[in-house]
Coordinates of C-alpha atoms in Angstrom, one line a residue:
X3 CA 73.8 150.3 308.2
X4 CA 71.3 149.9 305.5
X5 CA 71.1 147.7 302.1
X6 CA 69.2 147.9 299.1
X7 CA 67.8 143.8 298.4
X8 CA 66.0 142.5 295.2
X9 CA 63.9 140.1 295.1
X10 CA 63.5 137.9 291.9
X11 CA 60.3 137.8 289.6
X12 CA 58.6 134.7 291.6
X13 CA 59.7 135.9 294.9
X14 CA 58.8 138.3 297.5
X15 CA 60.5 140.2 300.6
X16 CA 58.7 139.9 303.7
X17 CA 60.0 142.7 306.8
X18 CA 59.7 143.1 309.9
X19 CA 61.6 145.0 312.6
X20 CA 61.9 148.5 314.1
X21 CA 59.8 151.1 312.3
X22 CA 57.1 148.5 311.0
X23 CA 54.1 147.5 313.0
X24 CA 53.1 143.9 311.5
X25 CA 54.9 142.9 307.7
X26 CA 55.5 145.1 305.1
X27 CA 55.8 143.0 301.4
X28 CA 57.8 144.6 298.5
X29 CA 59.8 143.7 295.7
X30 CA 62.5 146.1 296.8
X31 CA 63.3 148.1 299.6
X32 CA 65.9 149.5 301.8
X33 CA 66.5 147.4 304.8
X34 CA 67.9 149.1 307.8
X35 CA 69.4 148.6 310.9
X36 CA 66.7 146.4 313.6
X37 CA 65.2 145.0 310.5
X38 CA 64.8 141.3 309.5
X39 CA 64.5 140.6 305.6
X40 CA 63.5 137.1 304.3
X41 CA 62.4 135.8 300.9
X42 CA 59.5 133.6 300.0
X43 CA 58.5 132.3 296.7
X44 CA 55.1 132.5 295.6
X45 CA 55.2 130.1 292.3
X46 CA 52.0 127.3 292.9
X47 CA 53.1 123.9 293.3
X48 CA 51.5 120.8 292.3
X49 CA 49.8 118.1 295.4
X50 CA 49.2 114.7 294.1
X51 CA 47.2 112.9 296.6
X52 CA 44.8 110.0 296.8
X53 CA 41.7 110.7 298.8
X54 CA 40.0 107.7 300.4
X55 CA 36.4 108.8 300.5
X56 CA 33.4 106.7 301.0
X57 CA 29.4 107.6 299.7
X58 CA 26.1 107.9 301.8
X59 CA 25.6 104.2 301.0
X60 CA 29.0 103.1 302.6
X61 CA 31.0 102.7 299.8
X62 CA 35.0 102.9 300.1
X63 CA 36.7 104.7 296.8
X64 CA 40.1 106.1 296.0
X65 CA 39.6 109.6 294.3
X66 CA 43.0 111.0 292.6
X67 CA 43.7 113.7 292.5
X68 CA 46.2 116.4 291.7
X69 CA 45.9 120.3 292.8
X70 CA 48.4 123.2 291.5
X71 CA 47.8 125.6 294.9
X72 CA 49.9 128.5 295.4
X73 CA 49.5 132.0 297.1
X74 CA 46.5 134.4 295.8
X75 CA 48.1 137.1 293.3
X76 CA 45.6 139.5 292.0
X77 CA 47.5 142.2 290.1
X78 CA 45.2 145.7 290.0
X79 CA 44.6 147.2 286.6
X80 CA 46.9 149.4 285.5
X81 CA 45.6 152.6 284.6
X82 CA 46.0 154.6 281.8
X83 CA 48.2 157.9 281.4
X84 CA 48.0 159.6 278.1
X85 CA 46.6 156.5 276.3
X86 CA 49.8 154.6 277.2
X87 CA 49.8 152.1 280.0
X88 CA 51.5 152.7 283.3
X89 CA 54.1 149.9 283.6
X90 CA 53.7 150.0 287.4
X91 CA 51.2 147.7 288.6
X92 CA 49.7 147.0 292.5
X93 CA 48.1 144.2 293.9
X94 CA 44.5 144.3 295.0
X95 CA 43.4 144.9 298.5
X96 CA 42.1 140.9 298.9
X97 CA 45.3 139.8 297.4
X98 CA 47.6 141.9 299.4
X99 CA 45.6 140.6 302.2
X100 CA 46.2 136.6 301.0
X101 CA 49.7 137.2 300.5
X102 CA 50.0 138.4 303.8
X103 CA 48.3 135.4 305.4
X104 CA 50.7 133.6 303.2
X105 CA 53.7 135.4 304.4
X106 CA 53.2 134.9 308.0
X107 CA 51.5 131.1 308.1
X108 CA 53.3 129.2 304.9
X109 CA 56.2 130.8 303.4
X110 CA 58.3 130.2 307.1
X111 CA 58.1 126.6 305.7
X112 CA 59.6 125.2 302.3
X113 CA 56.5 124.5 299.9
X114 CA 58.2 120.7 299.5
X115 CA 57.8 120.1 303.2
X116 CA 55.7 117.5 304.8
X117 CA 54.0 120.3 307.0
X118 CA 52.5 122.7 304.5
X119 CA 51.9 118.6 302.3
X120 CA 50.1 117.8 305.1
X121 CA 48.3 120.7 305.7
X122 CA 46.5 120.9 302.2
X123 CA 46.4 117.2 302.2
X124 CA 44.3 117.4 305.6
X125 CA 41.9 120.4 304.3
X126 CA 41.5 118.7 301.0
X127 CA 40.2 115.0 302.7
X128 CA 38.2 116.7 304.9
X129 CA 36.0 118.4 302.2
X130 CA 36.2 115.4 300.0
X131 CA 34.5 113.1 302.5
X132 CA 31.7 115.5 304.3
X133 CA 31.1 116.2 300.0
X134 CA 30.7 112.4 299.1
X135 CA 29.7 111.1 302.3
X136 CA 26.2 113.5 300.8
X137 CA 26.0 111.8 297.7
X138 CA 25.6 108.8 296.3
X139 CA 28.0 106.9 294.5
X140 CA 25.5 106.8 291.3
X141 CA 25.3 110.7 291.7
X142 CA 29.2 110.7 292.2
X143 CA 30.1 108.8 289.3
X144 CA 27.2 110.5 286.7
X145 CA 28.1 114.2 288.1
X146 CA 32.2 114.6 288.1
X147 CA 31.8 117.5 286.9
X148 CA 29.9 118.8 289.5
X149 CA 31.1 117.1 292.3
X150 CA 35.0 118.7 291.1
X151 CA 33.4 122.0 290.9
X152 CA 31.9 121.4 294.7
X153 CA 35.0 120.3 296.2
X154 CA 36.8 123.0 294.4
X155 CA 34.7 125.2 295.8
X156 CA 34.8 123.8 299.7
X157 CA 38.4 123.7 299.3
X158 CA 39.3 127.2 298.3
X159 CA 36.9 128.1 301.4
X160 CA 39.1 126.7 304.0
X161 CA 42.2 127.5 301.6
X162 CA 41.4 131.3 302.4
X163 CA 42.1 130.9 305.5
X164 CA 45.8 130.4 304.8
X165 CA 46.5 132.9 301.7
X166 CA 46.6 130.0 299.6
X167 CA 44.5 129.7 296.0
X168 CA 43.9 126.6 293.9
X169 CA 45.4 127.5 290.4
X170 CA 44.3 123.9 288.6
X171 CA 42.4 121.1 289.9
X172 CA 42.2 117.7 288.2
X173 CA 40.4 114.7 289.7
X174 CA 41.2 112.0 287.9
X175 CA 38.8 108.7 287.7
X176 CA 37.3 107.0 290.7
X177 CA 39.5 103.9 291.7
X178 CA 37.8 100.8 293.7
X179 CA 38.8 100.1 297.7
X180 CA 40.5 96.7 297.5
X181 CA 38.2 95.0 298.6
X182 CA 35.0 97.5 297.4
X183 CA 35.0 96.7 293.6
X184 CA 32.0 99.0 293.1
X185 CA 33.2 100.3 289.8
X186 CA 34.8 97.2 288.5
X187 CA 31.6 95.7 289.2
X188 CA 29.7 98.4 287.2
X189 CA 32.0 97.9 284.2
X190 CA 31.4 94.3 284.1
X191 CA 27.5 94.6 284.5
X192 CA 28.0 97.0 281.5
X193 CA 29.8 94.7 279.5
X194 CA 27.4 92.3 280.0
X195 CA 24.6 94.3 279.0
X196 CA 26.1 94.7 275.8
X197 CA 27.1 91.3 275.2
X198 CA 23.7 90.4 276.0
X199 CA 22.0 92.7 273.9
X200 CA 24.2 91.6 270.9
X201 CA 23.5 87.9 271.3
X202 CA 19.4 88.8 271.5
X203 CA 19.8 91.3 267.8
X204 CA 21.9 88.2 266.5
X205 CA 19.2 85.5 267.5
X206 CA 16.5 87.9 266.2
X207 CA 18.0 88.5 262.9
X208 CA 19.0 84.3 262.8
X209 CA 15.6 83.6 263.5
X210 CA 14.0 86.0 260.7
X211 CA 16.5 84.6 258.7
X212 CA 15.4 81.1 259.4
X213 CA 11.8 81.8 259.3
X214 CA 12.1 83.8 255.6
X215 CA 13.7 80.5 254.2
X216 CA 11.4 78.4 255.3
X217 CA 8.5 80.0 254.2
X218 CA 10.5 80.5 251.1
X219 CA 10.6 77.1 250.4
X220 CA 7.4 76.1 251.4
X221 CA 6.7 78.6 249.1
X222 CA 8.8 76.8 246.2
X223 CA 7.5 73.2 247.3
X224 CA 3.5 74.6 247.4
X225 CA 4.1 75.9 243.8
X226 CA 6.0 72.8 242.5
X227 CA 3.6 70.4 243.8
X228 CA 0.5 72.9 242.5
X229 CA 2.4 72.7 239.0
X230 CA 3.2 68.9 238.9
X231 CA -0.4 68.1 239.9
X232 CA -1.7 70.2 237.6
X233 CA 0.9 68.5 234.9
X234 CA -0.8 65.2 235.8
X235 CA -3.8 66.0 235.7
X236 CA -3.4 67.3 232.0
X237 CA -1.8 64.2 231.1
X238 CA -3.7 62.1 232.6
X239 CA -6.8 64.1 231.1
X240 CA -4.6 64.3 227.5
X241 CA -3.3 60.7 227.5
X242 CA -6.6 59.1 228.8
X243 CA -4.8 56.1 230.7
X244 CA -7.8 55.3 232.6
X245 CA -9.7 55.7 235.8
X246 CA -7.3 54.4 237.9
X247 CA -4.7 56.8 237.2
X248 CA -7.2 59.6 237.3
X249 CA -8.5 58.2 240.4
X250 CA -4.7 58.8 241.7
X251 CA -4.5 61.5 240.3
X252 CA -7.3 62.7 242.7
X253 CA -6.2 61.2 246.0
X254 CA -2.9 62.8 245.0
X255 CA -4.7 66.2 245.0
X256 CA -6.5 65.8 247.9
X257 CA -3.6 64.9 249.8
X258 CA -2.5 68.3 248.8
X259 CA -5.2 69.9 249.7
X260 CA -5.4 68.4 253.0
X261 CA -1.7 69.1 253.6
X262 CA -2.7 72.7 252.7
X263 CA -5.6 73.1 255.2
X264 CA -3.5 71.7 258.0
X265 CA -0.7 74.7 257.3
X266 CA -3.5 77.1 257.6
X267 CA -5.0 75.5 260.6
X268 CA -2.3 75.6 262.4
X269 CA -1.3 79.4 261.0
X270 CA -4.6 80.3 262.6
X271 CA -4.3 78.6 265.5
X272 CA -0.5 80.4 266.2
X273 CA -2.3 83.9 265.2
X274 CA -5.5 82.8 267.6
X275 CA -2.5 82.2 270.6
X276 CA -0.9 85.4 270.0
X277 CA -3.8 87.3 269.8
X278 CA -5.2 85.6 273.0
X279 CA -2.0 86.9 274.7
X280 CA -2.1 90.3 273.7
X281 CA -5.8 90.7 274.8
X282 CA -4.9 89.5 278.2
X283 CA -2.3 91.5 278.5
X284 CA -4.2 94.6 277.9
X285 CA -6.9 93.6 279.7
X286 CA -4.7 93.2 282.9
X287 CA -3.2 96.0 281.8
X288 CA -6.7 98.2 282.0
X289 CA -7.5 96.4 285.5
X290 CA -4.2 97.5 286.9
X291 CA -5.0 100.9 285.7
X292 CA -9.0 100.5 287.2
X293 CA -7.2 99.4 290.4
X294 CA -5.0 102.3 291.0
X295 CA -7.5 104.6 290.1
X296 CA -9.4 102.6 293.4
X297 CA -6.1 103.0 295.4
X298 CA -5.4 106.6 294.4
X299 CA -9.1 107.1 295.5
X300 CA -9.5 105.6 298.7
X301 CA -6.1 107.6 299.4
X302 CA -7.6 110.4 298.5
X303 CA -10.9 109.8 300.7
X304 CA -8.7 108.9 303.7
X305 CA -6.3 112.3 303.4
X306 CA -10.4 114.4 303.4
X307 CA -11.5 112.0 306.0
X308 CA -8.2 112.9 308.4
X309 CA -8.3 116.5 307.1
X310 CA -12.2 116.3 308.6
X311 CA -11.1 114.7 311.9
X312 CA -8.4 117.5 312.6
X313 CA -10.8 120.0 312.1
X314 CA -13.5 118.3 314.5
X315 CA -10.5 118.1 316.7
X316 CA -9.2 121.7 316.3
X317 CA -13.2 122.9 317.2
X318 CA -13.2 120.7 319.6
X319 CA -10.1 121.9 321.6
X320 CA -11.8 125.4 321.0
X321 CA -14.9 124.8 322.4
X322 CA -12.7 122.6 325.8
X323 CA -10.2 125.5 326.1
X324 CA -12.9 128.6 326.4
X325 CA -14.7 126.3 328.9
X326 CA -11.4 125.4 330.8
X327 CA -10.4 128.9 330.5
X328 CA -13.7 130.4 332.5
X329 CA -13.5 127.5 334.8
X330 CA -9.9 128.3 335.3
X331 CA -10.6 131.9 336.1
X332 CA -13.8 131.1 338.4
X333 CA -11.0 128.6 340.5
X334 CA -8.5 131.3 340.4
X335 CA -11.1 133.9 342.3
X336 CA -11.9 131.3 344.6
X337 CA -8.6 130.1 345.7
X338 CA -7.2 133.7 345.9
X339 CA -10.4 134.1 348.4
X340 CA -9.3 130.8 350.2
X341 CA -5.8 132.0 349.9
X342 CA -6.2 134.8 351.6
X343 CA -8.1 133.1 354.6
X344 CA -5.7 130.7 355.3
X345 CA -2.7 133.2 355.1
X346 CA -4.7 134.6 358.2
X347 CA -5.5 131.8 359.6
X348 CA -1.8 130.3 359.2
X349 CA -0.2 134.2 360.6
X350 CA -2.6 133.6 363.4
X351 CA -1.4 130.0 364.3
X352 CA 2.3 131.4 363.4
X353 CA 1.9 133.9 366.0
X354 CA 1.0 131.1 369.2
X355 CA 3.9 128.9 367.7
X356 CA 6.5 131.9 367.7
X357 CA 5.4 132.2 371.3
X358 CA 5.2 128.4 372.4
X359 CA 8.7 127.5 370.4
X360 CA 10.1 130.8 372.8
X361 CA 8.5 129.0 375.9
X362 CA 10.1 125.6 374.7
X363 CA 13.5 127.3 374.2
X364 CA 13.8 128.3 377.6
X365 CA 12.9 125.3 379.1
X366 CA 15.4 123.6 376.8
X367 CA 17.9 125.9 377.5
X368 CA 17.9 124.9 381.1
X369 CA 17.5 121.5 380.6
X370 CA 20.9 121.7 378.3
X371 CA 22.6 123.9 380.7
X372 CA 21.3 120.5 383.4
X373 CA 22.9 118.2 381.0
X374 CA 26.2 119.9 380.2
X375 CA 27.0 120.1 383.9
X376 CA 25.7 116.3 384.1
X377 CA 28.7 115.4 380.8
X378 CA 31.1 117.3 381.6
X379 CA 31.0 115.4 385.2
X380 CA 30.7 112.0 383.2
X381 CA 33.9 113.5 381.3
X382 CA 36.2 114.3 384.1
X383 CA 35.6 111.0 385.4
X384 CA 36.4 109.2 382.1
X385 CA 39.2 111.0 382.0
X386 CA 40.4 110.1 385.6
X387 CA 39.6 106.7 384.9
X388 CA 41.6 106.6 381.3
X389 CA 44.9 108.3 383.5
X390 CA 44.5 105.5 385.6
X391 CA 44.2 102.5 383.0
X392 CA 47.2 104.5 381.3
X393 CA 49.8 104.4 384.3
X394 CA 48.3 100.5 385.2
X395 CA 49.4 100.1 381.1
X396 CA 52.5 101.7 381.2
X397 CA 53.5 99.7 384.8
X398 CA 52.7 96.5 383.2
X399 CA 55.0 97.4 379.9
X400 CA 57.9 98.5 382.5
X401 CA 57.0 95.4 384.5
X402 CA 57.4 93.0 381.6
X403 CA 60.6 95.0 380.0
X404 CA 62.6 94.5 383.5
X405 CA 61.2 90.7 383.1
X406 CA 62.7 90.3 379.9
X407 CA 65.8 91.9 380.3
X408 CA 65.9 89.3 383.5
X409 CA 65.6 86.5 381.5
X410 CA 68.2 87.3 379.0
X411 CA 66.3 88.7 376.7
X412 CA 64.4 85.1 376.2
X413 CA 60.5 85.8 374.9
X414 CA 60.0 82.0 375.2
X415 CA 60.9 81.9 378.7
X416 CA 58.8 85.2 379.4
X417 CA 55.9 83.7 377.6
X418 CA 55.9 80.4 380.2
X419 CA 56.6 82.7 383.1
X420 CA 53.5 84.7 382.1
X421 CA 51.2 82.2 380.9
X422 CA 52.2 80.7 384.7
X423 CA 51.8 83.4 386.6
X424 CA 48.0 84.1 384.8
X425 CA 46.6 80.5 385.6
X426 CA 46.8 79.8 381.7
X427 CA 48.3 76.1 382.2
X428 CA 45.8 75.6 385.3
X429 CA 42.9 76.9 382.7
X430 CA 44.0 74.7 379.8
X431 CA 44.0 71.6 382.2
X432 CA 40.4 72.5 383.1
X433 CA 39.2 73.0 379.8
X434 CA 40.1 69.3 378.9
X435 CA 39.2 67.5 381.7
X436 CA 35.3 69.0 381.4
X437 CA 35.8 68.2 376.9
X438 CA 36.7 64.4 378.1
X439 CA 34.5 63.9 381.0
X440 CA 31.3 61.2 380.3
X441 CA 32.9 60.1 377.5
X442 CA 32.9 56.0 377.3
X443 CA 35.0 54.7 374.7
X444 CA 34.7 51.1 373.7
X445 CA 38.3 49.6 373.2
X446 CA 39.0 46.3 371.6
X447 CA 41.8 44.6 370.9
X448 CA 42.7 41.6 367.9
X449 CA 45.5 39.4 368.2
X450 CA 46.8 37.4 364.9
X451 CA 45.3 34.4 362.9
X452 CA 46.9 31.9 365.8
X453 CA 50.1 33.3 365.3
X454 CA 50.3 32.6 361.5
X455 CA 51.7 36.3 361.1
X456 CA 54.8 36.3 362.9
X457 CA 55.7 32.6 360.9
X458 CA 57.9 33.4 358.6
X459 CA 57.0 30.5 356.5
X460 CA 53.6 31.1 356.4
X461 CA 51.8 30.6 353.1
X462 CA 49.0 32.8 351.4
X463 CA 46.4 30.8 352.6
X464 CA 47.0 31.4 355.9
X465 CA 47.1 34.6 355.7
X466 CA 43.8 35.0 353.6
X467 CA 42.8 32.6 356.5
X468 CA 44.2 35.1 359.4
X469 CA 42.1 38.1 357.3
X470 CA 38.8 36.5 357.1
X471 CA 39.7 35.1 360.7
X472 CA 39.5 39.3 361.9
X473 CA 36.6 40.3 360.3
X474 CA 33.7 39.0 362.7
X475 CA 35.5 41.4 365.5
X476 CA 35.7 44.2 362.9
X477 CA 32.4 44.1 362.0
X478 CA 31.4 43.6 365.4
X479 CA 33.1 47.0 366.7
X480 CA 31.9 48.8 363.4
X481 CA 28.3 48.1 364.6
X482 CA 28.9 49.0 367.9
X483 CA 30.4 52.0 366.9
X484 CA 27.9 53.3 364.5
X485 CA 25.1 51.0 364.5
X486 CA 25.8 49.8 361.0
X487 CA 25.1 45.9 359.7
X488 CA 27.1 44.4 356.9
X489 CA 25.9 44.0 353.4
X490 CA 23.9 40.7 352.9
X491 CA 26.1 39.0 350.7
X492 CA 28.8 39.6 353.5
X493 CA 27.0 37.9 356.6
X494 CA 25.2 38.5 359.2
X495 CA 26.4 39.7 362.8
X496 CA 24.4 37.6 366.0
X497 CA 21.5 39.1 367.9
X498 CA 22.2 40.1 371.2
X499 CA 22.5 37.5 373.8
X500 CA 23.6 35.0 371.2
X501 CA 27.4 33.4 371.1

């Protein structure tokens, strides 16, 4: 029987069976008998994943990321019939391809499922990390764009593979590693800088503030004292007081004046600093630029002077490798004239040593038929001999089971009767009488403190008495013994001969 199946706008039909040799993709189609029919969608869906990734200088980072992936679709143009477009339209060769892939790799699985998650999870790590385990995290974080565009690109690569084609890719900022605050870091040091820069304009602009006021109002106070002395002066001059106010008049003045110098004075000297500074710092700048001239010199003068030597060397090796090579070839003559001597000599020698090594052979041929006959006498009788301690074996084991089953099947009993009938007690007895014999052992015996031990109603003084009364013979048999004398503080033991 045969059917006529649909598929909807996002889907396609995927056959197989009798009549087709691999998969045949339609929208439509008539499905017969020994055919299989199954729909797959092909609308993209969205992975959200966070990539842990870390840079060439072995920092850890969480890149987000989110990629719309679906199978490749590539509709053909359609092309034009009578300046009206054909409403039929096929896909492209590379696209019917992908889809294919698609059909027979992905589409047996639901696009939700943690297979086909994991599978575009697992490609899209893979890239990610071989990509920033390349760069630096400087060059990561300055070139997004870039580094998006590279794993797009790496991605889609191995993505190819499986009929699948990223739609959208958005990587979203890079997060810190707990416990890698890289970025967080960065943000703070930026902060920083700012705050910093901000407090050094707000002290510069304070400070020309400051300095402006004051030399405002020295300003002020220089004119207003210049106007009241010349107001004294002019009164004193107009008034005619007298010489002593004119004479302070005049100190006042001077006083002024010398106040006056001092500000200059020390103007110049502040102007005499700075400029002081600024010479020496262009003076050590020009030295540091003599200097690396020097440096950038010599380095030039060492790079000739190796260039020199290498090509001293290279002439050199010339000159020792055309003399090796004649030498070389000189040898080669007269070892291939040696050579050829001592080939003759050795097929010379090679011919008596064939013939002496045949003479040898058929000595040693006899010799070996000698000695086989000589073994293989040696062998019979070891053999006799091994029969005979066999049956004497076997004799003793029926000899011993009749024995036991005598003796009620007593091993203990066997074991005496044995060890009697083999001389083992007799043995024994020996052994111990020779271990003991010549041995003189010195015996002695103590009796009691007078009897003060078996009293009852003895005190402890007698018996510290009876203890101290059986140390002289303890002592005594201790140095007999061993040879040992007592400690000083203990006593002393008699010299022979003495009571």
């Amino acid at each position: 029987m045969a059917r006529f199946v649909v598929a909807g706008p996002s889907e396609y039909l995927a056959i197989t069976g009798w009549g087709i040799d691999d998969v045949k993709l339609a929208k439509k189609a008539w499905v017969f008998a020994g055919q299989k029919c199954s729909r797959f969608d092909i609308s993209p869906v969205n992975y959200e994943f966070n990539v842990e990734a870390m840079s060439s200088e072995k920092l850890a980072f969480n890149l987000p990321a989110v990629f719309t992936i679906g199978p490749k679709i590539t509709p053909a143009p359609a092309p034009e019939v009578d300046g009206a477009s054909n409403q039929r339209r096929v896909l492209m060769p590379e696209s019917e391809e992908a889809l294919l892939l698609y059909a027979k790799l992905i589409a047996p699985h639901d696009h939700a499922s943690n297979h086909v998650k994991q599978l575009v999870k697992g490609v899209i790590e893979g890239e990610t990390r071989v990509l920033a385990a390349s760069m630096t995290m400087e060059e990561i974080f300055q070139g997004t764009k870039k580094f998006k565009q590279e794993v797009f690109d790496q991605v889609q690569l191995d993505l190819n593979k499986f009929g699948l084609y990223i739609y959208n890719a958005n990587v979203k900022q890079l997060v810190d590693e707990p416990g890698h605050e890289y970025f967080s870091y960065l943000g703070k040091k930026t902060q920083q800088e700012a705050a910093n820069k901000a407090k050094v304009d707000v002290a510069e602009e304070r400070m020309k503030g400051e300095v402006g006021a004051k030399e405002r109002e020295g300003l002020t106070r220089q004119n207003a004292a210049k106007v009241d002395a010349e107001t004294k002066v002019v009164s004193v001059r107009q008034q005619g007081i007298g010489l002593r106010e004119e004479a302070k008049v005049k100190a006042e003045v001077q006083v002024y004046e010398n106040e006056r110098e001092a500000e200059i004075a020390a103007a110049q000297a502040g102007l005499a600093m700075k400029k002081a500074g600024w010479e020496k710092q262009s003076k050590v700048a020009q030295v540091e630029a003599v200097k690396a001239v020097a440096i950038r010199e010599a380095e030039l003068q060492m790079e000739v002077e190796r260039k020199n030597a290498l090509r001293l060397t290279e002439k050199l090796k010339a000159e020792q490798l055309s003399k090796a090579t004649v030498q070389y070839e000189t040898q080669v003559q007269e070892s291939n004239a040696a050579l050829y001597n001592r080939q003759k000599a050795a097929d010379a020698t090679l011919y008596e040593q064939v013939k002496s090594a045949e003479a040898r052979k058929a000595q040693a041929d006899a010799m070996f038929f000698e000695q086989k006959l000589a073994e293989d006498a040696r062998l019979y009788a070891k053999q006799k001999e091994a029969e005979a301690l066999a049956m004497v074996g076997k004799a003793k084991v029926e000899y011993v089971t009749s024995m036991l089953q005598a003796l009620g099947g007593d091993y203990g009993a066997l074991r005496d009767y044995l060890m009697i009938d083999g001389g083992m007690y007799q043995e024994m007895a020996r052994v111990n009488a020779s271990a003991v014999s010549g041995m003189q052992p010195k015996i002695s015996i103590w009796s009691g403190a007078d009897g003060a031990a078996g009293e009852a109603g003895a005190g402890a003084m007698q018996q510290v008495a009876g203890v101290y009364k059986m140390l002289p013979p303890l002592l005594s048999t201790v140095h007999e013994q061993t040879g040992m004398q007592p400690p000083a503080w203990m006593g002393s033991l008699p010299k022979d001969g003495a009571n």
